[in-house]
mmCIF file of C-alpha atoms in Angstrom:
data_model
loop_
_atom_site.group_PDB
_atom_site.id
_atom_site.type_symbol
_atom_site.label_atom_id
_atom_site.label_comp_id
_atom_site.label_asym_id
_atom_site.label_seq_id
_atom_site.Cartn_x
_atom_site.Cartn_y
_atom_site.Cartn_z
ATOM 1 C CA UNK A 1 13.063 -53.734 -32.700
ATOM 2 C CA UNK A 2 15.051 -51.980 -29.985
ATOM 3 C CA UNK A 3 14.601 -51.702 -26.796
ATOM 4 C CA UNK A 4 12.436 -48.782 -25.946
ATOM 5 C CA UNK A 5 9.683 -47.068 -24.763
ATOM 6 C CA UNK A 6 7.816 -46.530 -27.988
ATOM 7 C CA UNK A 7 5.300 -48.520 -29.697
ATOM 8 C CA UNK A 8 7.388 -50.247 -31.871
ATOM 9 C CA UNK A 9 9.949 -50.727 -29.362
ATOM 10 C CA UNK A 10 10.453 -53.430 -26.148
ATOM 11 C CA UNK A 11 11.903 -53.408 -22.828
ATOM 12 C CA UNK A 12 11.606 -56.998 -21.729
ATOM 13 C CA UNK A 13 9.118 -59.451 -23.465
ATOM 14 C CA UNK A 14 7.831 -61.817 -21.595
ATOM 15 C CA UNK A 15 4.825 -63.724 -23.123
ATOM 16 C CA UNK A 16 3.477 -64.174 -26.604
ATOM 17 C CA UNK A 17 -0.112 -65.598 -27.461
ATOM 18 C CA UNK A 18 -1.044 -66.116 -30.832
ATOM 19 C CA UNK A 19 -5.367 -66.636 -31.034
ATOM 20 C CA UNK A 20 -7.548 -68.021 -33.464
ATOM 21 C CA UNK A 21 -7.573 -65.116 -36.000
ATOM 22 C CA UNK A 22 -3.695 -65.031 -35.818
ATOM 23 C CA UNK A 23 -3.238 -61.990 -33.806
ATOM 24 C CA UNK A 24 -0.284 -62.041 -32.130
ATOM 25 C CA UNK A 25 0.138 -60.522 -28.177
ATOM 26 C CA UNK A 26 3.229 -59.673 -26.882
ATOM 27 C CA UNK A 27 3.944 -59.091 -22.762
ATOM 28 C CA UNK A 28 5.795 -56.233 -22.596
ATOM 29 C CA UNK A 29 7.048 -56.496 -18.954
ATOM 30 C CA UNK A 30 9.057 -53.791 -18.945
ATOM 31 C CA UNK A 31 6.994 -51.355 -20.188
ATOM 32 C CA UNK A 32 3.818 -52.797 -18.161
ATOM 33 C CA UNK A 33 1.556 -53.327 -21.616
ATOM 34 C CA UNK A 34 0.397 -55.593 -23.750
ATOM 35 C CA UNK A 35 1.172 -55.432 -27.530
ATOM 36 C CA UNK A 36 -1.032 -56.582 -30.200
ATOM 37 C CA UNK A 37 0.207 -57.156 -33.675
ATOM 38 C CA UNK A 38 -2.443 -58.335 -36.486
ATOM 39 C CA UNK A 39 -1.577 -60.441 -38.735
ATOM 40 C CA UNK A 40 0.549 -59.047 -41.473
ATOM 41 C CA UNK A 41 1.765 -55.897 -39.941
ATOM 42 C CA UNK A 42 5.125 -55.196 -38.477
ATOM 43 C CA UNK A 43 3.899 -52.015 -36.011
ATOM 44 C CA UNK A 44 1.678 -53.264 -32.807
ATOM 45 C CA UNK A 45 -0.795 -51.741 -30.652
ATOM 46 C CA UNK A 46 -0.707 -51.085 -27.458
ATOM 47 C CA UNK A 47 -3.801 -52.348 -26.453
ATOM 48 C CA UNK A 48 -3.212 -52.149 -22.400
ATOM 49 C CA UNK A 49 -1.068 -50.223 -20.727
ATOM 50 C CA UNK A 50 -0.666 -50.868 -16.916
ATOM 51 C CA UNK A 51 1.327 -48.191 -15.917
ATOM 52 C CA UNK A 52 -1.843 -45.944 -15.606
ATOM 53 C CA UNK A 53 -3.912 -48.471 -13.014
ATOM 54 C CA UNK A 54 -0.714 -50.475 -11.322
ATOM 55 C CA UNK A 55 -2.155 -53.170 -12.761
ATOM 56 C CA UNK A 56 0.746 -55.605 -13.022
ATOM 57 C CA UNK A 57 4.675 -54.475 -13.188
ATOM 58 C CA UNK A 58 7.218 -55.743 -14.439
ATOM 59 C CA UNK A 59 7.613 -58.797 -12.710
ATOM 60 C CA UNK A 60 4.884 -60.057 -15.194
ATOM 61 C CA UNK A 61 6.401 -63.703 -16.205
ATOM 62 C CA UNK A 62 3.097 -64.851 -18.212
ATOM 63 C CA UNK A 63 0.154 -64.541 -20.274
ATOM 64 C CA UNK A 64 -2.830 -66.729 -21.323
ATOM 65 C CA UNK A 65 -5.687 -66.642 -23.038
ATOM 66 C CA UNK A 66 -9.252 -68.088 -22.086
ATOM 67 C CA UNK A 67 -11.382 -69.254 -25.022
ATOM 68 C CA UNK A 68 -13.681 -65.694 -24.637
ATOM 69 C CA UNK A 69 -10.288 -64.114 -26.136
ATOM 70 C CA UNK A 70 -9.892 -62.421 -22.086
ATOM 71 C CA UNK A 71 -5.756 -62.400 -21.320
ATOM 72 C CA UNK A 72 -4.421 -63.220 -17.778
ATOM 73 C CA UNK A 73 -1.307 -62.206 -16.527
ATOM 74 C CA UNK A 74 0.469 -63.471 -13.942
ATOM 75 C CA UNK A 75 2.551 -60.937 -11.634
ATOM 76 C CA UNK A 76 5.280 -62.413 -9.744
ATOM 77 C CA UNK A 77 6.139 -59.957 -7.120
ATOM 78 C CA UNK A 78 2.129 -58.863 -6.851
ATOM 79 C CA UNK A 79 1.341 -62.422 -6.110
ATOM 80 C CA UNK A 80 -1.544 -61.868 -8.272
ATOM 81 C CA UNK A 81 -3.241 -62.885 -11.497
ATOM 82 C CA UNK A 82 -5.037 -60.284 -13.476
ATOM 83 C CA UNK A 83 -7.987 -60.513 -15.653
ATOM 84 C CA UNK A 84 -8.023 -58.197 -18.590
ATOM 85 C CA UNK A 85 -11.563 -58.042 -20.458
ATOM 86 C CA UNK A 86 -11.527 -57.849 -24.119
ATOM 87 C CA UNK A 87 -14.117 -56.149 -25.672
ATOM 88 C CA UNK A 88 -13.005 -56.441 -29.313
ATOM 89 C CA UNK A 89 -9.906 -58.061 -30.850
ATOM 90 C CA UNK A 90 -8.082 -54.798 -30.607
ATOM 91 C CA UNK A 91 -8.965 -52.888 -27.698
ATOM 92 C CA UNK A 92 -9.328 -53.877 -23.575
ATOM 93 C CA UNK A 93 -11.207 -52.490 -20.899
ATOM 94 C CA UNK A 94 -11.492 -53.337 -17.321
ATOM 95 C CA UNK A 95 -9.504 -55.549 -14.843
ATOM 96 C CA UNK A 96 -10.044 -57.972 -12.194
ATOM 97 C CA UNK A 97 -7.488 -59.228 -9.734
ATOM 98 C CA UNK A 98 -6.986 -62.275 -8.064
ATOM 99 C CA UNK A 99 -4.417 -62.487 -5.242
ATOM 100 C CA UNK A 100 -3.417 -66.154 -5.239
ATOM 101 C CA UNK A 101 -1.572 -68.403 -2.558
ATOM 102 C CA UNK A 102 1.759 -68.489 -2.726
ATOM 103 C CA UNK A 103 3.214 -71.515 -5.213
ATOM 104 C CA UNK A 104 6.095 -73.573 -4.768
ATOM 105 C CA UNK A 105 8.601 -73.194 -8.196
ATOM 106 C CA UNK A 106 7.957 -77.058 -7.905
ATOM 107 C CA UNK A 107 4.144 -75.931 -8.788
ATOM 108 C CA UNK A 108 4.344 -73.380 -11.259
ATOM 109 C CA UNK A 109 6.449 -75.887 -14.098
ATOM 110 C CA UNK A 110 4.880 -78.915 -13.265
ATOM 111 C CA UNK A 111 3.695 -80.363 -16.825
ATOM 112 C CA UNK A 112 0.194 -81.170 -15.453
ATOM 113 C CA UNK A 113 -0.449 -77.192 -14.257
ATOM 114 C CA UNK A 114 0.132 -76.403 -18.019
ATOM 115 C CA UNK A 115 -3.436 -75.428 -19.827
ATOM 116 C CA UNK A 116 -3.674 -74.890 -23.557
ATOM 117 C CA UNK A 117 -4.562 -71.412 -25.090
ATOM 118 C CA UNK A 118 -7.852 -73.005 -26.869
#
């Protein structure tokens, strides 16, 4: 992979989440998307593309994943965390945002913050 604009190109990774049917998603900060590859193939999806709604830039450090299979991703400069509904294990729709108080770097890689992708 090279860095790029394309689908099967990056321009600054930031996350990866693997879920419980081994799909992998990848937090392509510099292109303001999320990747999905399924298991087996080398060419992902781009599953949600923020440049079209703002929705986080590419000051987007990290991703999780809550146990309904809905990714959050932290934006750094946007002080914000955004909710992205998944409504199927290869497609998005919707966001929420939540503008959090500003965190200490103390905070944000303290061992006990750290939740598990169940």
């Amino acid at each position: 992979f090279w860095q790029g604009p394309f689908s099967t190109q990056f321009n600054w990774p930031t996350a990866i989440i693997i879920d419980a049917y081994g799909n992998m998603y990848i937090l392509d900060a510099g292109n303001q998307r999320i990747q999905q590859f399924t298991p087996g193939n080398k060419v992902g999806v781009t599953i949600f593309d923020a440049s079209y709604n703002s929705a986080f830039g590419s000051t987007a450090y990290s991703m999780a994943m809550d146990s309904f299979g809905n990714l959050y991703v932290a934006d750094y400069i946007g002080m914000r965390v955004q909710k992205i509904n998944v409504v199927a294990r290869s497609s998005c729709s919707g966001i929420t945002t939540t503008t959090a108080r500003t965190i200490t770097n103390y905070e944000l890689f303290r061992s006990d913050n750290l939740v598990p992708v169940v």
